[in-house]
Short mmCIF file of C-alpha atoms and ligand atoms in Angstrom, two decimals:
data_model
loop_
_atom_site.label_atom_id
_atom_site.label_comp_id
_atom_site.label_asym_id
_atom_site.label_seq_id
_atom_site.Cartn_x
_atom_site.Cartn_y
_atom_site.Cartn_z
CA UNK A 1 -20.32 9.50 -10.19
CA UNK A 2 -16.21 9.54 -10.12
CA UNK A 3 -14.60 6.44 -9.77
CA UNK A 4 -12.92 4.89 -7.13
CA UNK A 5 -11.50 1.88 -8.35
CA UNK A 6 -7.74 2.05 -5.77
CA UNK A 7 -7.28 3.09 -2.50
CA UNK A 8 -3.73 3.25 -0.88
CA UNK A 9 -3.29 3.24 3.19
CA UNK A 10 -0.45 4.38 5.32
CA UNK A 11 -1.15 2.52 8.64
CA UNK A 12 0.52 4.29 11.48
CA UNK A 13 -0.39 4.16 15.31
CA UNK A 14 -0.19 -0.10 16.16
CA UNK A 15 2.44 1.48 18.62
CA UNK A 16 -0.09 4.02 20.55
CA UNK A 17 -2.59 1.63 20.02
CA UNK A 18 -0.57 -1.06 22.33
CA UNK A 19 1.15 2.10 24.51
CA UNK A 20 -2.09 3.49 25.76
CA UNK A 21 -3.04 0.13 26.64
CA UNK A 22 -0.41 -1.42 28.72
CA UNK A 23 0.85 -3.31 26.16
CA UNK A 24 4.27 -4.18 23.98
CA UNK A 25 4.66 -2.56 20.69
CA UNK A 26 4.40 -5.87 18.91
CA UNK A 27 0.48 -6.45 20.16
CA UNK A 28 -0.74 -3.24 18.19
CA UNK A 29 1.10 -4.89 15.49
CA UNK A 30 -0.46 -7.76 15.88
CA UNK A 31 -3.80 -6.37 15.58
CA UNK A 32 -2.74 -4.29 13.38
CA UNK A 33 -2.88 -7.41 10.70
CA UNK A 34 -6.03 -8.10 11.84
CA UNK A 35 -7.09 -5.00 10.67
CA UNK A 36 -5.85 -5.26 7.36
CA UNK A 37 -7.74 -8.48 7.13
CA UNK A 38 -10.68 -6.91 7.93
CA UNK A 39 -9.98 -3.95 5.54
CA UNK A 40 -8.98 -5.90 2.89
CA UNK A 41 -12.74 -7.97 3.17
CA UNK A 42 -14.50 -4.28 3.27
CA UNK A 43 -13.24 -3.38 0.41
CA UNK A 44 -13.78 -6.73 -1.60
CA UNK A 45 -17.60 -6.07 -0.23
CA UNK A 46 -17.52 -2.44 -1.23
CA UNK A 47 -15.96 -3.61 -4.96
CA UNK A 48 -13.33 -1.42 -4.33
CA UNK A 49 -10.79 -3.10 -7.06
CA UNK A 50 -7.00 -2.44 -6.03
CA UNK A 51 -6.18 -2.09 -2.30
CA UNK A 52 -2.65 -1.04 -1.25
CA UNK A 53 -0.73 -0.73 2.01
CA UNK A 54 2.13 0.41 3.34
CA UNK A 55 3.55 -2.10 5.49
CA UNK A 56 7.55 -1.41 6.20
CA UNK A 57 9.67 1.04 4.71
CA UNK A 58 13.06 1.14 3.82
CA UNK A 59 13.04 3.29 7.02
CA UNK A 60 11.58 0.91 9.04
CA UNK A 61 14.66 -1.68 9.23
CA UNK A 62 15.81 1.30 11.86
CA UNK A 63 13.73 0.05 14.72
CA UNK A 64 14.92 -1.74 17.66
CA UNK A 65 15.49 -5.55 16.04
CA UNK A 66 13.32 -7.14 18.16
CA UNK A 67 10.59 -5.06 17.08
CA UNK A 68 11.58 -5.70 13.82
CA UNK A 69 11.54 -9.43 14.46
CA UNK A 70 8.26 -9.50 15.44
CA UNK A 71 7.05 -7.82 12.09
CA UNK A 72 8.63 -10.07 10.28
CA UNK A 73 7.60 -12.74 12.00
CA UNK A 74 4.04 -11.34 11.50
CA UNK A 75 4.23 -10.98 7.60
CA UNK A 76 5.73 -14.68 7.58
CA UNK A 77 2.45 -15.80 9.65
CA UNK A 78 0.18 -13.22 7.35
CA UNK A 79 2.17 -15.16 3.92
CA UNK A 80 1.21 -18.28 5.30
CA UNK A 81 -2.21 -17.80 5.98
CA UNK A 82 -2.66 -15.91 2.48
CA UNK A 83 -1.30 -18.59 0.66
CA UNK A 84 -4.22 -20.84 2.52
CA UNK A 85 -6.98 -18.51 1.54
CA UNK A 86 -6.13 -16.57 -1.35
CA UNK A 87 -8.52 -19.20 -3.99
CA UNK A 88 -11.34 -18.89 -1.54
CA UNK A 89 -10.86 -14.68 -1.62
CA UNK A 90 -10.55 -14.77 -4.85
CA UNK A 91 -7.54 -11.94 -3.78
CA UNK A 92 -4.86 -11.37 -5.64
CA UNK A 93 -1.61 -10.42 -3.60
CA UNK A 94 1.35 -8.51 -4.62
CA UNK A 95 4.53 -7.32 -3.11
CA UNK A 96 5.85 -3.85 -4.12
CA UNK A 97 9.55 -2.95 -2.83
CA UNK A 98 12.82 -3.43 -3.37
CA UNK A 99 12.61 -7.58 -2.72
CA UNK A 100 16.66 -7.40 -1.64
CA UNK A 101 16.68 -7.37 1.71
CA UNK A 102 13.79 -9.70 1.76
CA UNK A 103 15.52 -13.10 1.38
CA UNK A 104 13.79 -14.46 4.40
CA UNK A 105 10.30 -13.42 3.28
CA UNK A 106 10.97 -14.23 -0.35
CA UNK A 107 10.10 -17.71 -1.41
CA UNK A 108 6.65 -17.29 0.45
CA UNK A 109 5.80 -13.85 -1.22
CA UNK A 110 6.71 -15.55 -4.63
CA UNK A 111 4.81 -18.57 -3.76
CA UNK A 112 1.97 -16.61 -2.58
CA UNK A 113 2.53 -14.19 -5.86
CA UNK A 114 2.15 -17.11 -8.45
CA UNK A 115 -0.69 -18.98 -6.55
CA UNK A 116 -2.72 -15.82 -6.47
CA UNK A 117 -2.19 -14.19 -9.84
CA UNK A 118 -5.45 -15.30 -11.58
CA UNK A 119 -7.38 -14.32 -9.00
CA UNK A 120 -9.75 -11.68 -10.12
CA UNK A 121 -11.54 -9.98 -6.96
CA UNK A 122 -9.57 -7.63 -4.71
CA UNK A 123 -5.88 -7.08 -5.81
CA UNK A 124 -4.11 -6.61 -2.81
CA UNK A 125 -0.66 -5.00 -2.81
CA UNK A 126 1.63 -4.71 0.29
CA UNK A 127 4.61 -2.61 0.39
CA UNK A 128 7.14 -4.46 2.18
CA UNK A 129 11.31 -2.55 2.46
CA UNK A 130 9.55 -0.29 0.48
CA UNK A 131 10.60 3.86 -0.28
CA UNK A 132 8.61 5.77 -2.73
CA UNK A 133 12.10 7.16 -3.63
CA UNK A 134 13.97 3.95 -3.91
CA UNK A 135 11.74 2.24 -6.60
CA UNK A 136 12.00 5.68 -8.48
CA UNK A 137 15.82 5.49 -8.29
CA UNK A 138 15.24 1.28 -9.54
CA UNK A 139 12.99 2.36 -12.28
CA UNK A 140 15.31 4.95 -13.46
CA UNK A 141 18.43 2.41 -13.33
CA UNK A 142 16.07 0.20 -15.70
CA UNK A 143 15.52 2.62 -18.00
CA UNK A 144 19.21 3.59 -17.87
CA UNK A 145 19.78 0.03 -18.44
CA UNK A 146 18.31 -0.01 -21.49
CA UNK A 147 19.74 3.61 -22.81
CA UNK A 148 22.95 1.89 -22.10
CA UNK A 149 22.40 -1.14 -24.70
CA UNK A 150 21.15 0.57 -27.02
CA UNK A 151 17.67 -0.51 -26.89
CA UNK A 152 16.32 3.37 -25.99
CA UNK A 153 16.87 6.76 -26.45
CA UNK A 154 16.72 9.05 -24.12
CA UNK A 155 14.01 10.90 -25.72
CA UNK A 156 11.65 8.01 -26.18
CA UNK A 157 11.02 8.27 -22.64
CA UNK A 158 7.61 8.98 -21.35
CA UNK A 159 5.86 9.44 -17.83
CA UNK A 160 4.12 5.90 -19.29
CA UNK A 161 7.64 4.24 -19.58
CA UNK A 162 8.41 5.64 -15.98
CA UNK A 163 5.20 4.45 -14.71
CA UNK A 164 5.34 0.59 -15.62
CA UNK A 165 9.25 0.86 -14.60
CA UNK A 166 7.80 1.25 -10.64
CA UNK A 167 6.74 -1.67 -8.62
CA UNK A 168 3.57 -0.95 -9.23
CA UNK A 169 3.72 -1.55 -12.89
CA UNK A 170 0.32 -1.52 -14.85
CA UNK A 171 -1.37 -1.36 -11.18
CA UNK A 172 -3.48 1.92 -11.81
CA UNK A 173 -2.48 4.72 -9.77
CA UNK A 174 -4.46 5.13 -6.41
CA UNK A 175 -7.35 7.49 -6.22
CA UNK A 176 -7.29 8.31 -2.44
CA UNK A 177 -4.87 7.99 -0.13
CA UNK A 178 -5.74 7.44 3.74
CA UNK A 179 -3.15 7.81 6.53
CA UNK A 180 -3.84 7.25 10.05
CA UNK A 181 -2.93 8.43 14.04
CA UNK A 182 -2.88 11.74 12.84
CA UNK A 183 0.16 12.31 10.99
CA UNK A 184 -0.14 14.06 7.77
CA UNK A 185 2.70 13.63 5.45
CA UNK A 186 3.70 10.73 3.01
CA UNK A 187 6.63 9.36 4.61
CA UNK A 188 8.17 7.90 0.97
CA UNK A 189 5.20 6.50 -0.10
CA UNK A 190 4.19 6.08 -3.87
CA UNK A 191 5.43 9.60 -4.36
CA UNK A 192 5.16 9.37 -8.10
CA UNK A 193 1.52 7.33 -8.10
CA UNK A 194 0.17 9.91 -6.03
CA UNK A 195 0.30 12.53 -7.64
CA UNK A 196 -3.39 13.42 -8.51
CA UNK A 197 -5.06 11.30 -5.51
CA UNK A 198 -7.41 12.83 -2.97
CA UNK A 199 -5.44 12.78 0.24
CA UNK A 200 -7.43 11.99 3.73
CA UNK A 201 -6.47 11.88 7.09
CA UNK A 202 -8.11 10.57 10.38
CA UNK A 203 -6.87 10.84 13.77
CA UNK A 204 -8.05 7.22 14.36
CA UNK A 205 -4.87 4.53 14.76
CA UNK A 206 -4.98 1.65 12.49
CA UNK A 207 -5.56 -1.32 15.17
CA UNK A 208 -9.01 1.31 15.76
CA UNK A 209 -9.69 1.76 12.02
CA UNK A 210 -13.01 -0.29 10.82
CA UNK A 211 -16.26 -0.43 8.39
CA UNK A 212 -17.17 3.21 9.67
CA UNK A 213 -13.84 5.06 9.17
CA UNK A 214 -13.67 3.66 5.79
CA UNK A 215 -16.83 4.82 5.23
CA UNK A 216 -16.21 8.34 6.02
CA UNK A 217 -13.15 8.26 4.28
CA UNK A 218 -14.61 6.97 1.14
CA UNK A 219 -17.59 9.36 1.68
CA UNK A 220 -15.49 12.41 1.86
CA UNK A 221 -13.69 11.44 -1.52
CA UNK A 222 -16.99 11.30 -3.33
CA UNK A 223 -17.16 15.30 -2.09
CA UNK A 224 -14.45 16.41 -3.87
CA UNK A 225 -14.02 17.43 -6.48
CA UNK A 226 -11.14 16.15 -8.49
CA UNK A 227 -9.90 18.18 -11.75
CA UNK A 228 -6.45 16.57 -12.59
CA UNK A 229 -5.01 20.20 -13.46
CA UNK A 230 -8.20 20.88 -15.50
CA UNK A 231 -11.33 23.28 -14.95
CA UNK A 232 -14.39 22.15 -13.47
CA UNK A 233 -17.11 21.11 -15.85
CA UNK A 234 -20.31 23.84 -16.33
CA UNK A 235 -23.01 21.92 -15.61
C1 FPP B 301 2.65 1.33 11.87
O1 FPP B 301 2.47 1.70 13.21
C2 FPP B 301 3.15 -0.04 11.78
C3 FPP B 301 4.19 -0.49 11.04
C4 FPP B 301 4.94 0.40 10.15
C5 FPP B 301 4.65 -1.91 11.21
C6 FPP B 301 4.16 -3.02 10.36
C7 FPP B 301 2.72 -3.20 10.11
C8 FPP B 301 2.00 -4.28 10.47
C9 FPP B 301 2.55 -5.38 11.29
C10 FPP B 301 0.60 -4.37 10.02
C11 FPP B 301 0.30 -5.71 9.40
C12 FPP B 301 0.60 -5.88 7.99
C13 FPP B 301 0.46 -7.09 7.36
C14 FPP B 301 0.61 -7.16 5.92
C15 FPP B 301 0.19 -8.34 8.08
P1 FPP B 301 3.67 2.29 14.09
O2 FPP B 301 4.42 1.18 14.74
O3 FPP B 301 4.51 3.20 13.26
O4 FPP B 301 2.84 3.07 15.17
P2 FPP B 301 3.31 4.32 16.07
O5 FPP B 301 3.51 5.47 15.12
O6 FPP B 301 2.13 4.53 16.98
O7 FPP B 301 4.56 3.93 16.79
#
């Protein structure tokens, strides 16, 4: 049976969520981390190994600021509460993005980063003033770095050297990819890491998204039939 040791999410739809009932943006946020709670104890249950999730883009600083307020508030809460639990999980918790921009947030992700790094269940990582683009353009400007000194030559570089210049570091790459509401496109995310992952979308919005949708997802990855540029096996 294949593998499926890392699954990345793109949650989209806390705003319909809260529109279609009444409410402001910020409640479908709201329960929108309460659903990655949950999801992130499913897939501790379901030994799923690396879990990660797009939280805010570089895009994202664009919305209205109270909005954005709120969200921040919300990962400040979510740090906290981490920080509290994170032993007890046995969860790991990383942040991937560019952490300029992040001053307020910082000390806690740190904190939260150091207290949780010999934890060895789930490894959580949240992408926080993140673009898939931007830590390419970072990674590159490391490498350049070290071109510049001296200390490599242009031609020593491989896709390995690339890869552990990104965020995500040694983190393997993700072997499906869910979005939800509907959309189907990547927005920026993990535009390198994703290059061979099974892709899956479901109409559901993330505040909806539970055991059953993660299910199907991880159900219909198990059907297909990944050949990383190669020819399928005679059996
Ligand atoms: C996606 O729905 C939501 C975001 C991009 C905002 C931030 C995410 C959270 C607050 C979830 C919690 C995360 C943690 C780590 C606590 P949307 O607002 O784009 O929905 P819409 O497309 O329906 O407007």
């Amino acid at each position: 049976m294949k593998e499926l040791n890392h699954i990345a999410i793109i949650l989209d739809g806390n705003g319909r969520w809260a529109k279609k009932r009444g409410l402001p943006r910020k409640m479908g946020h709201v329960q929108g981390a309460r659903t990655v709670e949950k999801v992130c104890r499913l897939c501790h249950k379901k030994g799923i190994k690396y879990l990660t999730i797009y939280a805010f883009s570089t895009e994202n600083w664009k919305r209205p600021d109270d909005e954005v307020k709120a969200i921040m508030s919300l990962f400040d809460s979510y740090l906290d509460s981490c920080i509290r639990t994170s032993k007890k999980d046995n969860m790991r918790v990383r942040l991937l993005g560019d952490r300029e921009g992040l001053e307020m947030l910082l000390p806690k992700i740190e904190k939260l980063e150091s207290v949780s790094a010999d934890n060895t269940g789930l490894q959580l990582q949240i992408c926080i003033n993140y673009g898939g683009r931007d830590e390419i353009r970072r990674a590159v400007k490391k490498l350049s770095e070290k071109v510049a000194d001296g200390s490599l030559l242009p031609e020593e570089i491989t896709e390995d050297m690339i890869s552990h210049a990104l965020d995500s570091g040694d983190i393997p790459d993700p072997d499906l990819l869910i979005r939800t509401s509907g959309e189907q496109r990547l927005s920026n995310f993990l535009l390198w890491q994703l290059a061979y992952s099974e892709f899956y979308f479901t109409s559901v919005v993330w505040p909806d998204f539970d055991e059953e949708q993660l299910d199907l997802a991880i159900d219909t990855y198990y059907h297909r039939d990944r050949r990383f540029g190669n020819v399928k096996e005679e059996t």
